[in-house]
Amino acid sequence: MNNPFDHTHIQEERAEREAHRLKLRTNLLIALFCAVLGGFVAVLYQTQVVHGDGYLVSTNNHIAQPQQVDSVRGEILDSCGRVLVTNEVGYNVELDWDAMGGQRNEILTRLLEICREEGVEWTDTMPLTKTAPWCFTSPTPFSYQDTTEEGEIVTVATALGRLTAKCKVIGDPKTDRMPADEWYTAMCRAFGVVEKDGEPTQEDRDLAGVLYELNLRQREVSYSTYVFARGVDISFITKVKENNLAGVRIETATSRKYETHYAAHVLGYTGAIDDTKMDYYKELGYPMNAEVGRGGVELAFEERLHGVSGKRIIEKDEDGNIISQQWETAPEPGENVVLTLDIALQSTVEDILAQYVARRPEEDRAPMAAAVVDMSGGVLALASYPSYDMTTFWDDYNDLVSDTELTPLVNRATQGRYAPGSTFKMLTSIAALDTGTITVNERVPCNGRYTFYSDAMSQPWCWLRSGHGLENVSRAITDSCDIFYYDVGRRTTIAKITEYAQKFGLGEYTGIEIPEVKGHVAGPETSAAYNQPWYDGDTMYAAIGQGMNEFTPLQLANYVATLVNGGSHYACHLLKEYKASDYSTVTEVFEPELLNTIDIQPEHLAAVKKGMYDLSKTAGMARFFDPLPVEVGCKTGTAETQSKAASTNVLFVCFAPYDDPQVALCIVAEDDDNSTALGEVAAGILAQYFATGSSLSTATGENTLLR
């Protein structure tokens, strides 16, 4: 029989064992907690007591700096949505002055060696030639005295007043300017490129130039980043990383990529902010190392293309390493600019001009210019020969700049000034008809010489010395009869001719967004401005487009467009519209600007147009224009040049279609005497325009993003 007390005893023993184990676990957890707590105490002791001073110094050396960040630039497109200029991601080399510390010169010397090995060009704005003899390349730096505890020293600065160095060399007290060689020596000594009393060598020039730029950035330009080199490749980056150069950072960046070899004069280029515009761009909130438009469309629409720069706060340790960063305001990408330009037509114009020049004898080859404008001032093509290729612009830059004979960087379509010659005769015709000087049927006799003035020296010949007989206004335009316009111009008066020229926009800015010149209309005021007398007989020559009449090809094309559309004078423009950065919306559509309206009587316009139409049907012109699907009106011109003796320029203007004008153009060939040959150039341009329509190649393929 079992004892009931034995079962109770077993339960008690079991409970005692459980309690013992629980106590052990509790003690173990308490010990573990105490150990962890002790560890924390030890770490805190090490941090706050043992190493407290060191960490305090390190913390104090952390630098929080605001940094402006450039936005992504908008794209540039032609009127059909084809991208002309876009962006590509690349790598830039940036330098940090503080992170280089005392090894600055050694680090930069090695970096420059890598650049030479890899053929990488770097930013160098020091206003001094790259090789001896030393000469200043920008406004001469000056020196002034500054007294310190060490005595009298000289502060060397640029003409803009930015501090660059302090040294113990005093400039010429008479001019307060330091000679270039002394300035260079002073800079090198101040930057530690040479010893205190040492003389710099040619090899020191590169290092001094980088230190100059670094010092400017460090001291004066809001601590903006020094972009040492742009668009470097992987080989260069690898060498920089292998050398572990402190303060040399590789950053991703976008750069402009040109998708066309044409329209260089129109598109322009980007570059660093010019010294003279730093204050302007600073007010707009640009970082001082931003890439901005420096010409053409890039400059004209800079603020819309650029977008809004952002701002971030970066924190660096004492070695210059970025330990944290956060956005204060994120950058906003720029808008996309859509131009009126049609790149297919533009390429045709440029190619035809180049082919025309190539066919001329080599000794007679000279630049040309052409402009094409639609009836409301929108520029469809704007070409100047010789041109250049923006895809290789920087590689070709030195050759382009040094070509002083052909000056390919000049946009002759907007900046070339040419006497219009006989292309001006339509304007004289309208002025005479609208003022009642003549009627459309009135005939003026041409016997080969104009004898109104009794002085034989004032009796000019017609180009056809045998004379044209009786000429009305239409026949005078077709035959380009000088005698007709000598007489009609004299009777109309120079005051009225000048008035109508200004109404048609000749000798005035066209309004186009890229750089252009005004030119001038011949008359007493223009002559007085050039300290030349004006005689009554000068009116005869002004009436046929000679004398001091000088206009741009764009002005002449716009004048013809204004004439044949009935007198509506529109400002020229390249802008069609702006689109959002993601192409989701059209943010603004450009509205053509009507500058003024000329009240041309329909019968007067018809008479002038008929003279231009009949010229296109003459034997010399019909072979060019008859094959076209539309009828054309045109006018040739030959003009003596003001700058070169015994030299002429030839011009050609036309419009089409004859019954419903859509397009007008002007072509100029310098140092030429065959204006008829330009008809072939014009016919080739019009053939391209009308073969495909004004919206060339607008068909979009499948799976293509609509812009």
XYZ file of C-alpha atoms in Angstrom:
707
model
C 0.000 0.000 0.000
C 1.481 3.443 -1.128
C 2.181 6.212 1.339
C 0.308 9.377 0.331
C 2.955 11.593 1.993
C 5.607 10.341 -0.476
C 3.831 12.060 -3.399
C 3.664 15.365 -1.577
C 7.339 15.179 -0.776
C 8.237 14.711 -4.438
C 6.222 17.766 -5.442
C 7.968 19.886 -2.853
C 11.391 18.831 -4.103
C 10.414 19.601 -7.661
C 9.200 23.095 -6.724
C 12.473 23.769 -4.908
C 14.458 22.838 -8.004
C 12.366 25.123 -10.240
C 12.829 28.004 -7.840
C 16.560 27.426 -7.806
C 16.767 27.456 -11.599
C 14.685 30.626 -11.775
C 17.016 32.289 -9.317
C 20.015 31.287 -11.421
C 18.450 32.705 -14.587
C 17.584 35.912 -12.830
C 21.085 36.304 -11.487
C 22.495 35.576 -14.950
C 20.314 38.240 -16.594
C 21.250 40.728 -13.899
C 24.934 39.976 -14.455
C 24.539 40.321 -18.228
C 22.717 43.607 -17.838
C 25.406 44.882 -15.504
C 28.087 43.852 -17.992
C 26.358 45.677 -20.851
C 25.781 48.705 -18.670
C 29.413 48.609 -17.671
C 30.405 48.507 -21.325
C 28.307 51.540 -22.073
C 29.803 53.349 -19.134
C 33.284 52.452 -20.365
C 32.542 53.687 -23.884
C 31.066 56.903 -22.561
C 34.083 57.347 -20.301
C 36.448 56.831 -23.223
C 34.417 59.191 -25.402
C 33.733 61.942 -22.893
C 36.767 61.807 -20.626
C 39.699 60.021 -22.260
C 39.111 61.198 -25.873
C 36.699 64.035 -25.234
C 39.047 66.801 -26.319
C 39.901 65.052 -29.574
C 36.301 64.417 -30.493
C 35.458 68.014 -29.610
C 38.105 69.281 -32.049
C 36.922 66.863 -34.707
C 33.322 67.942 -34.228
C 34.263 71.574 -34.437
C 36.098 70.868 -37.712
C 32.985 69.533 -39.380
C 31.963 72.208 -41.837
C 28.385 72.643 -42.996
C 28.326 74.595 -46.244
C 25.467 75.638 -48.506
C 26.101 74.621 -52.096
C 24.188 75.765 -55.154
C 23.526 72.962 -57.612
C 22.931 73.581 -61.291
C 19.747 72.258 -62.842
C 19.533 70.045 -65.921
C 19.413 72.202 -69.024
C 16.417 71.981 -71.357
C 16.642 70.578 -74.865
C 16.447 72.521 -78.126
C 14.221 71.153 -80.901
C 13.324 72.177 -84.424
C 9.782 72.952 -85.544
C 9.094 69.282 -86.335
C 10.155 68.072 -82.884
C 13.591 66.794 -83.865
C 16.100 67.208 -81.057
C 18.976 69.476 -82.032
C 20.681 69.894 -78.667
C 20.334 67.593 -75.679
C 22.368 66.526 -72.636
C 24.637 63.610 -71.938
C 25.906 62.353 -68.609
C 29.638 62.558 -68.083
C 32.226 63.033 -65.386
C 33.807 66.228 -64.134
C 36.854 66.712 -61.946
C 36.310 69.060 -59.017
C 38.930 70.385 -56.624
C 38.546 71.099 -52.911
C 41.051 73.651 -51.578
C 40.715 72.717 -47.899
C 40.905 68.942 -48.359
C 44.316 69.229 -50.039
C 45.888 70.784 -46.970
C 49.631 71.262 -46.947
C 50.107 68.806 -49.831
C 48.190 71.054 -52.223
C 51.005 71.784 -54.662
C 52.223 68.169 -54.750
C 48.683 66.897 -55.374
C 48.082 69.382 -58.183
C 51.455 68.676 -59.765
C 50.599 64.981 -59.995
C 47.094 65.773 -61.263
C 48.535 67.920 -64.046
C 50.917 65.116 -64.982
C 47.955 62.762 -65.362
C 46.169 65.356 -67.512
C 49.132 65.569 -69.864
C 49.418 61.784 -70.040
C 45.716 61.422 -70.872
C 45.397 64.507 -73.067
C 42.845 66.152 -70.769
C 42.439 69.939 -70.866
C 41.742 71.804 -67.649
C 40.270 75.146 -66.646
C 42.855 77.903 -66.505
C 41.631 81.492 -66.300
C 44.806 83.164 -65.093
C 45.083 86.283 -67.290
C 48.538 85.405 -68.559
C 49.811 83.764 -71.723
C 50.584 80.055 -71.468
C 54.167 80.503 -72.668
C 56.877 83.128 -72.288
C 57.289 85.970 -73.021
C 54.605 86.667 -70.446
C 51.783 88.971 -71.468
C 48.402 89.689 -69.922
C 45.462 88.157 -71.792
C 42.675 90.151 -70.114
C 42.384 93.500 -68.332
C 45.780 94.004 -66.738
C 45.954 93.003 -63.064
C 46.987 95.850 -60.821
C 48.762 96.200 -57.500
C 48.236 98.387 -54.494
C 49.912 98.781 -51.126
C 48.673 97.257 -47.897
C 50.502 97.832 -44.611
C 50.674 94.939 -42.122
C 52.708 94.147 -39.042
C 55.392 92.723 -41.329
C 55.709 96.016 -43.147
C 54.607 97.217 -46.507
C 53.396 94.529 -48.904
C 51.557 94.530 -52.202
C 48.218 92.885 -52.830
C 48.011 91.539 -56.375
C 44.499 91.470 -57.763
C 42.685 91.236 -61.046
C 41.105 94.287 -62.601
C 37.806 93.117 -61.124
C 39.285 93.526 -57.668
C 39.290 89.865 -56.617
C 42.015 89.043 -54.133
C 44.450 86.522 -55.534
C 47.723 86.799 -53.653
C 49.895 88.864 -51.385
C 53.567 89.265 -52.072
C 56.559 91.517 -51.449
C 56.879 92.874 -54.975
C 55.888 96.458 -55.671
C 54.713 97.506 -59.113
C 55.530 100.576 -61.122
C 54.608 103.514 -58.840
C 53.945 105.742 -61.862
C 51.252 103.537 -63.369
C 50.306 101.501 -60.300
C 50.497 98.468 -62.577
C 52.862 95.554 -62.320
C 54.594 94.231 -65.466
C 53.389 90.812 -66.548
C 56.657 88.984 -65.753
C 56.825 90.512 -62.271
C 53.164 89.721 -61.663
C 53.756 86.094 -62.653
C 56.761 85.858 -60.356
C 54.775 87.403 -57.517
C 51.939 84.918 -57.999
C 54.274 81.914 -58.028
C 56.036 83.037 -54.873
C 52.760 83.791 -53.099
C 51.367 80.356 -53.972
C 54.558 78.539 -52.971
C 55.241 77.364 -56.511
C 58.819 78.622 -56.072
C 60.839 79.608 -53.049
C 60.600 83.060 -51.545
C 63.371 84.440 -53.745
C 63.051 81.893 -56.560
C 62.249 82.536 -60.202
C 59.403 80.558 -61.843
C 60.010 78.554 -65.009
C 57.807 77.669 -67.955
C 56.870 74.407 -66.219
C 55.508 76.346 -63.251
C 52.912 78.154 -65.388
C 50.337 75.336 -65.342
C 50.481 74.869 -61.583
C 50.259 78.617 -60.986
C 47.188 78.816 -63.218
C 45.339 76.124 -61.247
C 46.291 77.709 -57.924
C 45.081 81.069 -59.215
C 41.675 79.597 -60.008
C 41.502 77.691 -56.728
C 42.343 80.820 -54.797
C 39.633 82.803 -56.577
C 37.066 80.154 -55.753
C 38.200 79.856 -52.149
C 38.293 83.544 -51.384
C 35.839 85.414 -53.509
C 33.301 83.475 -55.537
C 31.033 82.306 -52.725
C 33.143 79.194 -52.205
C 31.723 77.709 -55.396
C 33.212 74.496 -56.653
C 36.213 74.643 -58.964
C 35.396 72.397 -61.920
C 38.926 71.541 -62.964
C 38.053 69.483 -66.054
C 34.847 68.409 -67.781
C 33.898 65.245 -69.615
C 36.835 63.085 -68.515
C 36.940 59.409 -69.475
C 37.333 56.216 -67.463
C 41.068 55.955 -68.122
C 41.660 59.354 -66.557
C 39.362 58.594 -63.625
C 41.181 55.314 -62.962
C 44.560 57.019 -62.763
C 43.232 59.670 -60.405
C 41.744 56.995 -58.126
C 44.937 54.954 -58.176
C 46.944 57.969 -57.025
C 44.508 58.658 -54.166
C 44.739 62.434 -54.600
C 43.126 64.177 -51.643
C 40.691 66.938 -52.587
C 40.286 65.678 -56.156
C 36.712 64.504 -56.640
C 35.053 62.852 -59.613
C 31.441 63.976 -59.964
C 28.765 63.032 -62.462
C 27.479 65.947 -64.539
C 25.559 66.674 -67.696
C 27.027 68.397 -70.736
C 25.558 69.585 -74.009
C 25.360 67.124 -76.873
C 24.664 68.330 -80.411
C 22.547 66.000 -82.514
C 23.113 67.897 -85.765
C 26.106 69.074 -87.756
C 24.140 72.081 -89.012
C 22.830 75.429 -87.705
C 25.928 76.177 -85.633
C 25.486 79.953 -85.922
C 21.901 79.644 -84.729
C 22.292 77.163 -81.886
C 25.306 78.732 -80.196
C 27.173 77.062 -77.346
C 27.499 76.994 -73.562
C 30.449 77.794 -71.342
C 31.525 79.135 -67.990
C 30.071 82.418 -66.789
C 31.975 85.380 -68.162
C 33.628 87.571 -65.527
C 31.656 90.593 -66.685
C 28.331 88.809 -66.073
C 28.985 87.185 -62.715
C 26.945 89.742 -60.779
C 24.048 89.356 -63.214
C 23.926 85.588 -62.882
C 24.472 85.741 -59.131
C 21.299 87.833 -58.835
C 19.463 85.129 -60.779
C 20.604 82.545 -58.230
C 23.056 80.746 -60.501
C 26.010 78.891 -58.986
C 29.169 80.582 -60.164
C 30.439 77.390 -61.793
C 27.267 77.023 -63.874
C 27.339 76.397 -67.611
C 25.435 79.189 -69.357
C 24.583 80.115 -72.922
C 27.406 81.999 -74.596
C 25.911 82.529 -78.040
C 22.983 81.858 -80.356
C 19.811 80.240 -79.065
C 21.639 78.943 -75.993
C 22.148 82.540 -74.888
C 18.886 83.979 -76.221
C 16.724 81.598 -74.163
C 19.190 81.048 -71.311
C 16.831 81.567 -68.388
C 14.139 79.238 -69.760
C 16.661 76.568 -70.751
C 18.556 76.761 -67.462
C 15.682 76.111 -65.102
C 16.053 76.839 -61.379
C 19.223 76.003 -59.487
C 18.883 74.041 -56.263
C 20.574 74.391 -52.907
C 21.879 71.667 -50.630
C 23.706 71.658 -47.319
C 26.816 69.507 -47.276
C 28.805 68.621 -44.169
C 32.491 67.778 -44.439
C 34.990 66.425 -41.955
C 38.415 67.920 -41.389
C 39.806 65.878 -44.304
C 37.293 67.336 -46.718
C 35.219 64.168 -46.989
C 31.472 64.674 -47.318
C 29.815 62.999 -44.346
C 26.243 64.142 -44.944
C 24.135 66.212 -47.298
C 20.529 67.245 -47.577
C 18.500 69.294 -50.011
C 17.243 72.688 -48.943
C 15.612 73.261 -52.318
C 15.800 70.737 -55.151
C 16.810 71.993 -58.616
C 14.133 72.289 -61.289
C 15.085 71.269 -64.843
C 14.877 73.824 -67.631
C 12.146 74.019 -70.225
C 12.568 72.671 -73.739
C 12.735 75.263 -76.506
C 11.072 74.519 -79.838
C 12.340 76.647 -82.717
C 10.711 77.731 -85.968
C 13.825 76.352 -87.642
C 13.384 73.246 -89.801
C 16.649 71.320 -89.645
C 15.929 69.436 -92.885
C 15.543 72.701 -94.784
C 18.487 74.186 -92.882
C 20.752 71.336 -93.935
C 19.638 71.739 -97.555
C 20.447 75.446 -97.538
C 23.882 74.910 -96.002
C 24.753 72.059 -98.365
C 23.664 73.975 -101.472
C 25.686 77.021 -100.451
C 28.762 74.864 -99.896
C 28.290 73.175 -103.273
C 27.940 76.527 -105.023
C 31.186 77.811 -103.515
C 32.985 74.561 -104.353
C 32.081 74.973 -108.039
C 33.644 78.408 -108.223
C 37.304 78.759 -109.226
C 39.439 78.273 -106.150
C 40.917 81.775 -106.366
C 37.385 83.241 -106.450
C 35.848 81.257 -103.621
C 34.333 83.534 -101.016
C 31.790 83.399 -98.199
C 28.061 83.445 -98.785
C 25.015 84.039 -96.653
C 21.361 83.099 -96.941
C 18.193 83.591 -94.953
C 14.782 81.997 -95.368
C 11.718 83.490 -93.707
C 8.045 82.589 -93.793
C 5.311 85.162 -94.151
C 4.936 85.881 -90.412
C 8.610 86.353 -89.583
C 9.327 82.833 -88.372
C 12.786 81.824 -89.551
C 12.723 78.420 -91.231
C 16.419 78.374 -92.090
C 19.237 80.769 -91.369
C 22.526 79.835 -92.957
C 25.925 81.455 -93.254
C 28.859 80.130 -95.220
C 31.495 79.199 -94.188
C 30.065 77.518 -91.140
C 31.377 75.020 -88.601
C 30.263 71.920 -86.749
C 29.134 72.241 -83.138
C 29.900 68.558 -82.511
C 33.605 69.366 -82.965
C 33.478 73.051 -82.029
C 35.980 72.987 -79.177
C 38.404 70.785 -81.092
C 38.284 73.240 -84.003
C 38.066 76.406 -81.919
C 41.630 77.665 -82.329
C 41.497 77.220 -86.101
C 38.121 78.953 -86.288
C 39.277 81.927 -84.241
C 42.528 82.317 -86.156
C 40.842 82.303 -89.594
C 40.724 86.065 -90.080
C 40.214 85.790 -93.847
C 36.958 83.830 -93.965
C 35.886 84.518 -90.339
C 33.646 81.445 -90.072
C 32.446 82.415 -86.588
C 30.605 85.435 -88.013
C 26.954 84.819 -88.816
C 26.703 86.687 -92.114
C 22.947 86.178 -92.341
C 22.364 88.500 -89.365
C 25.690 90.288 -88.967
C 26.846 90.786 -92.546
C 25.998 94.187 -94.059
C 25.552 94.333 -97.826
C 24.437 96.971 -100.303
C 21.193 95.534 -101.749
C 21.790 96.615 -105.331
C 18.804 96.128 -107.619
C 16.918 94.057 -105.035
C 16.066 97.479 -103.566
C 14.173 98.560 -106.696
C 10.879 97.012 -105.588
C 10.919 99.269 -102.551
C 11.609 102.350 -104.669
C 8.720 101.244 -106.898
C 6.253 100.970 -104.005
C 7.375 104.320 -102.572
C 6.906 105.990 -105.963
C 3.539 104.346 -106.690
C 2.019 104.891 -103.236
C 3.074 108.566 -103.148
C 1.615 109.170 -106.595
C 4.977 109.944 -108.161
C 4.195 107.487 -110.956
C 1.326 105.230 -112.002
C 1.499 101.543 -112.861
C 1.182 102.345 -116.588
C 3.457 105.380 -116.754
C 6.458 104.873 -118.992
C 9.882 106.365 -118.512
C 12.284 106.530 -121.492
C 15.655 104.785 -121.147
C 18.193 105.811 -123.773
C 21.152 104.321 -121.908
C 22.186 107.503 -120.100
C 20.380 109.714 -117.603
C 20.725 113.321 -118.735
C 18.515 115.196 -116.262
C 21.559 116.931 -114.796
C 23.499 119.132 -117.190
C 26.857 118.214 -115.698
C 28.272 115.253 -117.644
C 29.794 113.924 -114.417
C 26.259 113.615 -113.041
C 24.867 111.680 -115.991
C 25.132 107.999 -115.052
C 24.714 105.166 -117.528
C 22.237 102.330 -117.396
C 23.793 98.878 -117.161
C 22.475 98.389 -120.727
C 24.175 101.272 -122.522
C 21.998 100.896 -125.608
C 18.968 101.597 -123.435
C 15.697 99.763 -122.708
C 13.317 102.150 -124.462
C 10.054 102.992 -122.702
C 9.720 101.196 -119.380
C 6.783 100.948 -117.003
C 7.324 99.770 -113.413
C 6.822 96.061 -114.143
C 9.206 96.055 -117.090
C 11.716 98.164 -115.150
C 11.859 95.491 -112.450
C 12.216 92.673 -114.968
C 14.883 94.519 -116.963
C 16.409 96.099 -113.841
C 16.512 99.405 -115.722
C 18.723 101.865 -113.868
C 17.545 104.925 -115.836
C 13.932 104.289 -114.793
C 14.929 104.279 -111.114
C 17.311 107.221 -111.409
C 14.390 109.301 -112.616
C 11.698 107.828 -110.385
C 13.942 107.918 -107.319
C 14.822 111.584 -107.891
C 11.143 112.491 -108.232
C 10.078 110.453 -105.202
C 12.767 112.154 -103.024
C 15.231 110.581 -100.645
C 12.982 111.453 -97.701
C 10.174 109.203 -98.995
C 12.519 106.414 -100.011
C 14.069 106.451 -96.523
C 10.625 106.493 -94.916
C 9.501 103.415 -96.855
C 12.788 101.610 -96.223
C 12.258 102.025 -92.501
C 8.650 100.822 -92.786
C 9.932 97.668 -94.474
C 12.462 97.187 -91.661
C 15.588 97.952 -93.655
C 18.334 99.488 -91.559
C 16.415 98.421 -88.432
C 16.715 95.490 -86.054
C 14.507 92.623 -87.212
C 13.734 91.446 -83.675
C 15.429 88.078 -84.056
C 16.639 86.710 -80.726
C 20.274 86.115 -81.715
C 22.881 88.868 -82.327
C 22.300 91.041 -85.394
C 23.411 94.397 -86.797
C 21.156 97.235 -87.961
C 22.857 98.405 -91.105
C 21.662 101.759 -92.441
C 19.607 103.419 -95.164
C 21.365 105.862 -97.480
C 20.398 109.471 -96.894
C 21.595 112.806 -95.519
C 21.521 111.620 -91.901
C 23.578 108.515 -92.615
C 26.109 110.485 -94.612
C 26.398 113.044 -91.823
C 26.979 110.257 -89.304
C 29.964 109.152 -91.389
C 31.175 112.741 -91.920
C 30.368 112.630 -95.620
C 28.464 115.219 -97.665
C 25.108 114.490 -99.272
C 24.315 115.733 -102.764
C 21.008 115.718 -104.616
C 22.490 113.354 -107.173
C 23.114 110.780 -104.448
C 19.387 110.053 -104.448
C 19.744 108.374 -107.832
C 22.221 105.846 -106.492
C 20.244 105.291 -103.296
C 17.168 104.496 -105.418
C 18.959 101.555 -107.087
C 20.306 100.169 -103.806
C 23.782 101.644 -103.990
C 25.420 104.419 -102.002
C 25.371 103.888 -98.252
C 22.485 101.413 -98.231
C 23.670 98.398 -96.239
C 21.388 95.671 -94.913
C 21.630 92.123 -93.618
C 20.359 89.171 -95.670
C 17.741 88.578 -92.980
C 16.460 92.156 -93.339
C 16.231 91.742 -97.111
C 14.335 88.450 -96.819
C 11.972 90.016 -94.309
C 11.486 93.035 -96.599
C 10.457 90.765 -99.490
C 8.111 88.831 -97.199
C 6.531 92.088 -96.030
C 6.136 93.255 -99.634
C 4.461 90.177 -101.066
C 2.158 89.515 -98.110
C 0.578 92.908 -98.741
C 2.463 95.102 -96.265
C 2.230 93.308 -92.909
C 5.669 93.769 -91.364
C 6.382 91.125 -88.718
C 9.357 90.897 -86.411
C 11.653 87.980 -87.189
C 11.841 85.242 -84.599
C 13.278 81.786 -83.942
C 11.036 80.803 -81.043
C 8.001 78.662 -81.765
C 7.075 77.520 -78.245
C 8.291 76.337 -74.860
C 7.520 72.864 -73.547
C 7.730 71.500 -70.017
C 10.886 69.597 -69.115
C 9.010 66.276 -69.402
C 7.185 67.358 -72.595
C 3.864 66.937 -70.816
C 2.577 70.400 -71.678
C 3.221 73.385 -73.900
C 4.007 76.129 -71.402
C 3.989 79.043 -73.853
C 3.318 79.547 -77.550
C 5.057 82.423 -79.290
C 2.744 84.900 -80.972
C 4.228 86.656 -84.042
C 4.657 90.383 -83.460
C 3.196 92.693 -86.083
C 5.499 95.722 -86.069
C 3.607 97.866 -88.557
C 1.427 97.705 -91.638
C 2.229 99.387 -94.963
C -0.887 100.335 -96.875
C 0.102 98.992 -100.298
C -2.541 99.391 -102.949
C -3.419 96.035 -104.573
C -2.751 97.282 -108.112
C 0.638 98.621 -107.057
C 1.605 95.309 -105.453
C 0.367 93.411 -108.499
C 2.541 95.514 -110.803
C 5.655 94.957 -108.692
C 5.020 91.228 -108.313
C 4.451 90.903 -112.068
C 7.878 92.379 -112.743
C 9.432 89.774 -110.404
C 7.367 86.987 -111.977
C 8.385 87.956 -115.507
C 12.038 87.877 -114.464
C 11.630 84.249 -113.361
C 10.389 83.452 -116.887
C 13.346 84.972 -118.731
C 15.765 82.637 -120.479
C 18.373 83.006 -117.757
C 15.967 82.088 -114.958
C 13.346 79.807 -116.481
C 15.743 76.856 -116.610
C 15.992 77.003 -112.816
C 12.391 77.748 -111.861
C 10.219 76.091 -114.511
C 10.836 72.583 -113.099
C 9.461 73.656 -109.696
C 5.866 72.738 -108.792
C 5.093 76.402 -108.022
C 5.482 79.766 -109.755
C 8.145 82.127 -108.423
C 8.835 85.847 -108.319
C 12.469 86.957 -108.058
C 14.959 89.790 -108.379
C 18.711 89.871 -108.882
C 21.127 92.483 -107.623
C 24.766 93.457 -108.028
C 26.384 95.982 -105.714
C 29.796 97.508 -105.416
C 31.432 96.892 -102.066
C 32.494 99.710 -99.783
C 35.440 97.850 -98.288
C 37.171 96.412 -101.358
C 37.954 98.341 -104.532
C 36.744 96.952 -107.899
C 34.790 94.236 -106.088
C 31.088 93.400 -106.176
C 28.663 91.285 -104.214
C 25.690 89.646 -105.890
C 22.274 89.153 -104.339
C 19.149 87.220 -105.133
C 15.722 87.523 -103.522
C 12.585 85.579 -104.351
C 9.238 84.391 -103.033
C 6.887 81.519 -103.764
C 4.237 80.504 -104.605
C 3.486 83.525 -106.754
C -0.305 83.546 -106.151
C -0.191 82.679 -102.432
C 3.264 83.480 -101.002
C 4.482 81.193 -98.236
C 8.198 81.737 -98.167
C 10.720 84.438 -99.055
C 14.468 84.175 -99.190
C 17.609 86.169 -99.764
C 20.984 84.866 -100.921
C 24.224 86.829 -100.999
C 27.534 85.843 -102.563
C 30.540 87.951 -101.689
C 33.153 88.917 -104.278
C 31.035 87.616 -107.163
C 29.555 89.148 -110.293
C 27.045 86.560 -111.523
C 23.744 87.117 -109.748
C 21.900 84.946 -112.264
C 23.812 81.875 -111.044
C 22.267 82.374 -107.619
C 18.934 81.481 -109.183
C 20.090 77.868 -109.196
C 20.843 78.083 -105.470
C 17.408 79.561 -104.780
C 15.670 76.954 -106.943
C 17.389 74.145 -105.044
C 16.191 75.552 -101.712
C 12.640 76.038 -102.954
C 12.597 72.546 -104.466
C 13.335 71.065 -101.053
C 10.754 73.263 -99.355
C 7.905 72.490 -101.738
C 8.815 68.848 -102.342
C 8.081 68.021 -98.706
C 6.081 71.002 -97.514
C 6.898 73.533 -94.845
C 6.700 70.820 -92.186
C 9.431 68.676 -93.665
C 9.394 65.017 -92.656
C 6.688 65.369 -90.036
C 5.554 61.786 -90.252
C 6.230 59.933 -87.043
C 6.997 56.242 -87.003
C 5.506 53.675 -84.679
C 6.707 53.488 -81.076
C 8.135 57.015 -81.354
C 7.714 59.482 -78.502
C 5.759 62.499 -79.659
C 7.429 65.719 -78.631
